[in-house]
Tab-separated table of C-alpha atoms and ligand atoms in Angstrom:
chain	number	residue	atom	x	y	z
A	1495	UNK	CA	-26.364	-78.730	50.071
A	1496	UNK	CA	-28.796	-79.144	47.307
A	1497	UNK	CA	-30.331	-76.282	44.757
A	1498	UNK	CA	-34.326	-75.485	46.707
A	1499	UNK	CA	-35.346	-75.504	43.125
A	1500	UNK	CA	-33.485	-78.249	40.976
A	1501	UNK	CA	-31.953	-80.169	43.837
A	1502	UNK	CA	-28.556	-80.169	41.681
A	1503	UNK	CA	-25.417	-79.285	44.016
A	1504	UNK	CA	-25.734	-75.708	45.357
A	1505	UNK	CA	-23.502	-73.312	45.211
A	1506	UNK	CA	-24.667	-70.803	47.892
A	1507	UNK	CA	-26.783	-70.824	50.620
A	1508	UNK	CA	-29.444	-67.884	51.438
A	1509	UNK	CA	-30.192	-68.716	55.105
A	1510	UNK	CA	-32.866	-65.603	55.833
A	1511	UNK	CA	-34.558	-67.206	52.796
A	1512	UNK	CA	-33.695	-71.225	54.235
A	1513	UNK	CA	-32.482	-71.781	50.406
A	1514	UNK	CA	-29.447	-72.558	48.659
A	1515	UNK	CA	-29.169	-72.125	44.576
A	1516	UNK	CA	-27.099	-74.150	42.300
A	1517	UNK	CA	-25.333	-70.889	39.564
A	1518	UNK	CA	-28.917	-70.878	37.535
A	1519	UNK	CA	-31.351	-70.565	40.214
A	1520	UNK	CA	-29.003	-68.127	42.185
A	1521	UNK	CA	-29.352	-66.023	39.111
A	1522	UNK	CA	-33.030	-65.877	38.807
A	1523	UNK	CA	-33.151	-65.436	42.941
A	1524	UNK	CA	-31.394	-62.330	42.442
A	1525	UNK	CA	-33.138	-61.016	39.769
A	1526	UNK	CA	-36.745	-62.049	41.467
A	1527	UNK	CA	-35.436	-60.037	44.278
A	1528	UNK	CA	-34.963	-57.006	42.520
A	1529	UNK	CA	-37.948	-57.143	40.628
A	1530	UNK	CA	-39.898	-57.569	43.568
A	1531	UNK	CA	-38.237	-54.278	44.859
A	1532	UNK	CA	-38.339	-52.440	41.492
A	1533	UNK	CA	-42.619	-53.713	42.049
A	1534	UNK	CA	-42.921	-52.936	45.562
A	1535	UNK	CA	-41.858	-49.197	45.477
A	1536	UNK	CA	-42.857	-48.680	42.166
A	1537	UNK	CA	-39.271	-47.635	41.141
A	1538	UNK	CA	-39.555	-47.353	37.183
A	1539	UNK	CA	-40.837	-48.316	33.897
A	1540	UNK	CA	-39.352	-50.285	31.640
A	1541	UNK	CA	-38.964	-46.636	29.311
A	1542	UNK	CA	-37.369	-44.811	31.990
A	1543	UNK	CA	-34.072	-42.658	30.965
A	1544	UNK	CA	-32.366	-44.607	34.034
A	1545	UNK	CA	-28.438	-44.092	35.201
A	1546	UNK	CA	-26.643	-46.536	37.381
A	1547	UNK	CA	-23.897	-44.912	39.528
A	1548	UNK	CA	-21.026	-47.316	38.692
A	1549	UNK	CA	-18.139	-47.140	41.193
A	1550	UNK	CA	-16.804	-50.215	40.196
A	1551	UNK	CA	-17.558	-52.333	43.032
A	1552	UNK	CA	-19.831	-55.792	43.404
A	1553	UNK	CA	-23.051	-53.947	43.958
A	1554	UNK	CA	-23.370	-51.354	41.623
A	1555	UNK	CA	-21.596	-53.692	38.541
A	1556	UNK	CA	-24.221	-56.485	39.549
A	1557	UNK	CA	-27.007	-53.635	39.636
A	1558	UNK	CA	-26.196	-52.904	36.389
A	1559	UNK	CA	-26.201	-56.237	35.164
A	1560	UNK	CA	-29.873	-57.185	36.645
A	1561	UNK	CA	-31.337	-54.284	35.495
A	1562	UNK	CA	-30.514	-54.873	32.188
A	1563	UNK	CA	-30.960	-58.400	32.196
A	1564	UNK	CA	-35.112	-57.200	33.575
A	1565	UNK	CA	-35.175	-55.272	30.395
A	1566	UNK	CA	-34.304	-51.762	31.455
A	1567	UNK	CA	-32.054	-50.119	29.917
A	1568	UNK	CA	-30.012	-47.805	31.678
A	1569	UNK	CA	-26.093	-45.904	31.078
A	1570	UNK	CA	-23.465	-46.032	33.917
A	1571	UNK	CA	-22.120	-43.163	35.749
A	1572	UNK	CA	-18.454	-43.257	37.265
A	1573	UNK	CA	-17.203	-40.388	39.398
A	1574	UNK	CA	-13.381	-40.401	39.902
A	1575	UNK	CA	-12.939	-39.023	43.300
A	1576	UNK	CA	-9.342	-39.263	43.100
A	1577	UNK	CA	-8.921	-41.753	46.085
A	1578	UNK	CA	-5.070	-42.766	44.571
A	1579	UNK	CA	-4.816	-46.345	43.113
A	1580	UNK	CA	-8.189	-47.398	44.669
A	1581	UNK	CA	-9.977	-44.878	42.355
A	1582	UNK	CA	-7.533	-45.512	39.281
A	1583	UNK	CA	-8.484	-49.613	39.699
A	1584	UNK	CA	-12.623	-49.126	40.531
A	1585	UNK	CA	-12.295	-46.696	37.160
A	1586	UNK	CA	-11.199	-49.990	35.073
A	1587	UNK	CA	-13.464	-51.954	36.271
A	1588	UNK	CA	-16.199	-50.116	35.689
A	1589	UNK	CA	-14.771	-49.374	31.904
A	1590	UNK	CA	-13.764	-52.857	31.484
A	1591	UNK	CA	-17.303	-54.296	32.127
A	1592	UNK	CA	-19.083	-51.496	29.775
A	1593	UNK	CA	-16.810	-52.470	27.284
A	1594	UNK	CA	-17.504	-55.721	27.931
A	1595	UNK	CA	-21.134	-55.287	27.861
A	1596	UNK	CA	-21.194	-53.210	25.342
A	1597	UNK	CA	-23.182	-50.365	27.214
A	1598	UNK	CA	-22.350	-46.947	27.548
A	1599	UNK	CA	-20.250	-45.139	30.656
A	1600	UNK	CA	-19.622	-41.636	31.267
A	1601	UNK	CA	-17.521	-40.556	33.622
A	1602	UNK	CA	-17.307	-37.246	35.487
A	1603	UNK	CA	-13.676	-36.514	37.513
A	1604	UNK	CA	-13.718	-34.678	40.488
A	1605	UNK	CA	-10.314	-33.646	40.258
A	1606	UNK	CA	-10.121	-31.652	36.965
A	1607	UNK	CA	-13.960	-30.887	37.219
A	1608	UNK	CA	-14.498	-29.260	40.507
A	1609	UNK	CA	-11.088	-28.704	41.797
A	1610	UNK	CA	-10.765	-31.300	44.404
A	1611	UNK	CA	-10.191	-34.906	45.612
A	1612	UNK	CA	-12.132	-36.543	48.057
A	1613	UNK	CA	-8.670	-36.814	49.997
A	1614	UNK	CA	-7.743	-33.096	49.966
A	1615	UNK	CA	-11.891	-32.341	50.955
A	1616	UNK	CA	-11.155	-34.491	54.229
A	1617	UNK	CA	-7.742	-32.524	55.039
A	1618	UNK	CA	-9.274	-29.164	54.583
A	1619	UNK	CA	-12.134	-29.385	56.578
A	1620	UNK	CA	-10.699	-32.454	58.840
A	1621	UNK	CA	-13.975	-34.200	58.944
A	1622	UNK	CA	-14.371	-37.385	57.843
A	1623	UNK	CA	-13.787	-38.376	54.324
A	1624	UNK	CA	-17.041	-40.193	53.818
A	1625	UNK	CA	-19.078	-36.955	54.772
A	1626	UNK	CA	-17.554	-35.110	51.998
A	1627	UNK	CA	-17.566	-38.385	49.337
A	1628	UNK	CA	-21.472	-38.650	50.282
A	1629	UNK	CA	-21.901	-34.857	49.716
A	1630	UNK	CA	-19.783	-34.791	45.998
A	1631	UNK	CA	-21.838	-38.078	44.940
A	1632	UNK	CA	-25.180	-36.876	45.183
A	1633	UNK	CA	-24.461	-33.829	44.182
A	1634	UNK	CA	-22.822	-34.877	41.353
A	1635	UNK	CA	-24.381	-37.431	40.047
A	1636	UNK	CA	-28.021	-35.600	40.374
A	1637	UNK	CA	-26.723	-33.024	38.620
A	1638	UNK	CA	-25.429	-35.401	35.883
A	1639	UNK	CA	-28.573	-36.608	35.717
A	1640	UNK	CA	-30.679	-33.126	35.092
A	1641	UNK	CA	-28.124	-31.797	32.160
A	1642	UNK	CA	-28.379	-34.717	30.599
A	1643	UNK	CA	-31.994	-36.077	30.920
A	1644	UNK	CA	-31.902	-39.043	33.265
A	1645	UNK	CA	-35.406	-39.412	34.970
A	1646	UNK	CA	-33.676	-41.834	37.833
A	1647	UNK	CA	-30.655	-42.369	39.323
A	1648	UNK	CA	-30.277	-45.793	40.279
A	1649	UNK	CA	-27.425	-46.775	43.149
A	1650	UNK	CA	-26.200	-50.422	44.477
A	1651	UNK	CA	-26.940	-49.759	48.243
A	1652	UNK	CA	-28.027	-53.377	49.424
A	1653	UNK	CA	-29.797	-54.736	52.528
A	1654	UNK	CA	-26.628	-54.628	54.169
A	1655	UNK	CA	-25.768	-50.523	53.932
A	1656	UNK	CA	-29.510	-49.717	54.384
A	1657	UNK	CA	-30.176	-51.566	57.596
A	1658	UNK	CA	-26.748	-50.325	58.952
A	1659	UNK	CA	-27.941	-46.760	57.901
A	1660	UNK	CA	-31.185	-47.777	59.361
A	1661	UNK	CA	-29.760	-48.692	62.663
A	1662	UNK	CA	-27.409	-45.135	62.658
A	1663	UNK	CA	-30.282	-43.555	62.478
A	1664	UNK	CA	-32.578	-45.264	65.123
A	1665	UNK	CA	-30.046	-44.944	67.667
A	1666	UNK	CA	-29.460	-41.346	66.921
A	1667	UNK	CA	-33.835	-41.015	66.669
A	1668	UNK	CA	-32.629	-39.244	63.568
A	1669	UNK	CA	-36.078	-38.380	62.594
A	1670	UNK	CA	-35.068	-36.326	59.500
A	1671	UNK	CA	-33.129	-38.693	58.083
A	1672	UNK	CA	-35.483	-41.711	59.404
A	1673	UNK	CA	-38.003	-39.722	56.498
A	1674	UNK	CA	-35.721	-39.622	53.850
A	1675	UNK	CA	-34.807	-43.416	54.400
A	1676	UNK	CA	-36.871	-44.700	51.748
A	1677	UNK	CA	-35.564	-47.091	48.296
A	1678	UNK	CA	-37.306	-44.208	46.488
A	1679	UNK	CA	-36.767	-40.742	46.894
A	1680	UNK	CA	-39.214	-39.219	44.048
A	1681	UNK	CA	-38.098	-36.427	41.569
A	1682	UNK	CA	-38.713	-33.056	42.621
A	1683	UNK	CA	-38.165	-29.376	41.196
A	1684	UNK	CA	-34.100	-29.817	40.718
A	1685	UNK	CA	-33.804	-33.144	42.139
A	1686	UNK	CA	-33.577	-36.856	40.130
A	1687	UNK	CA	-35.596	-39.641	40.925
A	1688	UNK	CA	-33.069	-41.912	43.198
A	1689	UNK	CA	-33.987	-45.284	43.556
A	1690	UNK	CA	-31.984	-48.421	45.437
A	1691	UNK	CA	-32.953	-51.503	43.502
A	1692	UNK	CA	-30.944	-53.903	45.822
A	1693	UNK	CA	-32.908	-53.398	49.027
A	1694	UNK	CA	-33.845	-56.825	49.319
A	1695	UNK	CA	-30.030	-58.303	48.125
A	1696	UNK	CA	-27.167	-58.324	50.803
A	1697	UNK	CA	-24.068	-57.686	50.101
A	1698	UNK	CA	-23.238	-61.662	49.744
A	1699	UNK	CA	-25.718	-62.320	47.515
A	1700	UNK	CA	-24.489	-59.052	45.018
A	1701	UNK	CA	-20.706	-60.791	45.290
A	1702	UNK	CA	-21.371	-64.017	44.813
A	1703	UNK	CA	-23.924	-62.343	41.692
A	1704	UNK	CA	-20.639	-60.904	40.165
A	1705	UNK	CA	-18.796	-63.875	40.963
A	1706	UNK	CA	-21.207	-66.211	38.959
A	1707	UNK	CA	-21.579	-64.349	36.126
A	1708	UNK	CA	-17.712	-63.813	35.610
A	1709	UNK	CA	-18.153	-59.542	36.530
A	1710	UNK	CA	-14.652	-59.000	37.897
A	1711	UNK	CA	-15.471	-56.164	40.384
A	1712	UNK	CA	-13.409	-53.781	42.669
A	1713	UNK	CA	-12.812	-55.917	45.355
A	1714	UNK	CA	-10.794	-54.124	47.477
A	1715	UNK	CA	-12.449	-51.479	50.255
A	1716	UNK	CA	-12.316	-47.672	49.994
A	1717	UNK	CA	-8.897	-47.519	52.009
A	1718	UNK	CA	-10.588	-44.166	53.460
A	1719	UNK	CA	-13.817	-45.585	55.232
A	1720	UNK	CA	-11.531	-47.293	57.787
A	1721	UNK	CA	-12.877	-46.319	61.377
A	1722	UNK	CA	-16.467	-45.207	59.375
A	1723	UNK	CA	-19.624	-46.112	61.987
A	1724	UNK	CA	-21.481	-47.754	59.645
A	1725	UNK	CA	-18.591	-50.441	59.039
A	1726	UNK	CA	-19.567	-50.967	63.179
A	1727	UNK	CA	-22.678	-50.752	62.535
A	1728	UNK	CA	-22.706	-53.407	59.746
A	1729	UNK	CA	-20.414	-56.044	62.432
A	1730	UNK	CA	-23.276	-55.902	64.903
A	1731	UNK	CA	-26.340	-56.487	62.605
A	1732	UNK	CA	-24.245	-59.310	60.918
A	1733	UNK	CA	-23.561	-60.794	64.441
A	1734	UNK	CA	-27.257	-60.424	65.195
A	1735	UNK	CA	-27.932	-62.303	61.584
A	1736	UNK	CA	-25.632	-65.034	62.779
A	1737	UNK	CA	-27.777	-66.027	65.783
A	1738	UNK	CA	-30.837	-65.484	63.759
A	1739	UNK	CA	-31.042	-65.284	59.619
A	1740	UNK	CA	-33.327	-62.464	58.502
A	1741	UNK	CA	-33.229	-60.142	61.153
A	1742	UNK	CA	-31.544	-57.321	59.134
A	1743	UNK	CA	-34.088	-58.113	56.118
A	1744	UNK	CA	-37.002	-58.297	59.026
A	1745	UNK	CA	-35.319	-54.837	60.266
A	1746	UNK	CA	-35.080	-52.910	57.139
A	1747	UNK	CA	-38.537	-54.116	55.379
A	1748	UNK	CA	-40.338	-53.950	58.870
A	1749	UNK	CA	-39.224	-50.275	58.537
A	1750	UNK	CA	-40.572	-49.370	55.190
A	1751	UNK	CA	-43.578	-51.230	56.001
A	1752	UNK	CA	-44.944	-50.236	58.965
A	1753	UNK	CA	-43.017	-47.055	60.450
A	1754	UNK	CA	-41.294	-45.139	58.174
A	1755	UNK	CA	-44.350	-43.582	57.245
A	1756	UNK	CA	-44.851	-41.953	60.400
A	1757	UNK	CA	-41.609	-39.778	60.012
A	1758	UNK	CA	-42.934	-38.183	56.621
A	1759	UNK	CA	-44.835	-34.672	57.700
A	1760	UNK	CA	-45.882	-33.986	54.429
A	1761	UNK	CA	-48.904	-36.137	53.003
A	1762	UNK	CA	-48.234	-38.321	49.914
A	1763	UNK	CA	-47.845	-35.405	47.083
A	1764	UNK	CA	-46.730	-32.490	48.949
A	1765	UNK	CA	-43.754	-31.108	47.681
A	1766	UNK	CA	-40.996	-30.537	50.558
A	1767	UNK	CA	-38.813	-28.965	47.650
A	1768	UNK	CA	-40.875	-26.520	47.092
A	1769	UNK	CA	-39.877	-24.545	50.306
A	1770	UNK	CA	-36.298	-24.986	48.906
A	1771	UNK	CA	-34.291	-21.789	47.984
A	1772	UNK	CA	-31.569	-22.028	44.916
A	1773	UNK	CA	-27.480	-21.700	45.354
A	1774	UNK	CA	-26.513	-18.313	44.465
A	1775	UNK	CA	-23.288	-20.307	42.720
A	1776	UNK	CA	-24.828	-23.773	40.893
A	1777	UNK	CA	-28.799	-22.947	41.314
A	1778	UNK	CA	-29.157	-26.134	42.705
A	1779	UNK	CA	-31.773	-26.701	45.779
A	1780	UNK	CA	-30.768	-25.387	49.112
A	1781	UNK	CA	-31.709	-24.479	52.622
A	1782	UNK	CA	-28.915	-21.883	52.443
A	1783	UNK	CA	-27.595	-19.309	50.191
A	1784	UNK	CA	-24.640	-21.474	49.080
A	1785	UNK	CA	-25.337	-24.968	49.109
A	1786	UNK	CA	-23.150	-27.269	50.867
A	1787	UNK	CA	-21.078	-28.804	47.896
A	1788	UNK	CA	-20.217	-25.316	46.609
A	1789	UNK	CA	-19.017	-24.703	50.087
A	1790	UNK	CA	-17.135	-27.812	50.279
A	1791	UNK	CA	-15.316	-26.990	47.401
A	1792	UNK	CA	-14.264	-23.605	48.208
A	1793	UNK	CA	-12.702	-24.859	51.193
A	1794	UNK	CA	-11.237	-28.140	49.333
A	1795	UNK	CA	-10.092	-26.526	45.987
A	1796	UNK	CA	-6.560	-25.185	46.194
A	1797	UNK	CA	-7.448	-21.125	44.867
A	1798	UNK	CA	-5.588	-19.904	41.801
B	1952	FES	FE1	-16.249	-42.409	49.589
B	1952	FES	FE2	-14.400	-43.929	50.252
B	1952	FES	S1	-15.672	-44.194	48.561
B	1952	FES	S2	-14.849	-42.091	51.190
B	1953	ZN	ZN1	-30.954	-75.106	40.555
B	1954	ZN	ZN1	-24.107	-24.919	44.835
């Protein structure tokens, strides 16, 4: 197996691409990649205030990394969700590379912030943990974002979690969430500008990224996702990628080019926020009087 570009030994091969890279060239394939997304969807200038959620793990440490290395120049965000010795470990990693890197980390802890752990949310309303995790993080970090004057918050999702969330929603005809499927969901009144730079980088490609450039990364799973659909979901695309390299890339970017468009209602412009109300607790945007991570944590924080 030879490098496509320098035909020195490779290291890894890309087979939706028909390329393997020696270390060099797998670096600049990763970058081009994300470029090419941050291009595409018109995620950011280079003067952005941009935040990376950091959780510790291979994609958003190698997000972090490439977006730097393209010039940006965003801070890290960790949120301890107090998932025992998994969230202790993914919290030093994510210190130990911006110490590293010399770049700056805040961290926000869900425990002696709001109340709660992402364990004792699950137990209290006996739903699965990763509904309640989802909820806190964007939440959260959004609201991290507005108090302290982030325009974006950028996230590691890769081609991977988006096609598998792709294909949850397809088989569900989801068509709410089929609209909001999108690497950019644009600022509105109360909300951050979220953006997924690593649409077009599977979850390989971001390890074998962390690997190369000596990032030592969480490597270890969120012991609480066990049993989640979109682990299924990912074990059927990845079957379906075996047989044939680049379907998931064909299914994700076919997607975004050529359908999800017809799920929007609102023209290119319109506000959908605008219609939004404001929690009578935070003030933050909701369809109800209390939004749903105020409720969550009345029901997950243990009352005075
Ligand atoms: Fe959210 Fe595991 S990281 S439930
Ligand atoms: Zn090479
Ligand atoms: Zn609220």
């Amino acid at each position: 197996m030879k490098c496509r570009v320098c035909k020195a030994p490779a290291v890894i091969d890309v087979r939706r691409h028909n390329a393997a890279f020696c270390p060099d060239h797998f670096v600049t394939h990763c970058r081009d990649q994300v470029r090419r997304a941050i291009h595409d969807h018109d995620m950011m200038n280079p003067e952005d205030r941009v935040v990376v959620a950091v959780s510790g793990g291979k994609d958003s440490l190698a997000l972090w990394d490439l977006l730097v290395d393209l010039g940006y120049h965003p801070d890290g965000v960790y949120l301890g969700l107090g998932i025992g010795d998994y969230s202790d470990d993914s919290a030093d990693h994510a210190r130990a590379y911006a110490t590293e890197h010399d770049v700056t980390l805040h961290e926000i802890d869900l425990a002696t912030e709001q109340g709660f752990t992402i364990p004792a949310a699950a137990a209290a309303t006996h739903r699965a943990p990763c509904g309640a995790c989802g909820l806190s993080k964007r939440h959260l970090l959004n609201r991290f974002a507005l108090d302290h004057g982030y325009d974006t918050v950028a996230t590691g999702h890769n081609l991977d979690d988006e096609a598998a969330v792709l294909l949850g929603n397809v088989l569900r005809w989801d068509t709410d969430y089929l609209a909001r499927q999108h690497p950019v969901l644009p600022s509105a009144p109360g909300f951050a500008r979220r953006i997924k730079p690593l649409v077009r980088l599977g979850e390989r490609e971001s390890a074998a990224y962390c690997v190369i450039r000596g990032i030592d990364y969480q490597v270890d799973e969120c012991p609480m996702a066990a049993g989640n659909r979109h682990l299924y979901y990912k074990d059927v695309l990845n079957t379906l990628e075996q047989r044939s390299p680049g379907t998931k890339a064909a299914f994700l970017h076919g997607f975004l080019d050529h359908a999800h468009d017809r799920f929007t209602d609102h023209p290119d412009g319109d506000d959908p926020s605008a219609q939004l109300g404001r929690c009578a607790e935070c003030g933050a945007p909701t369809t109800t009087e209390v939004c749903a991570f105020c409720r969550l944590q009345v029901r997950a924080a243990p009352r005075p």
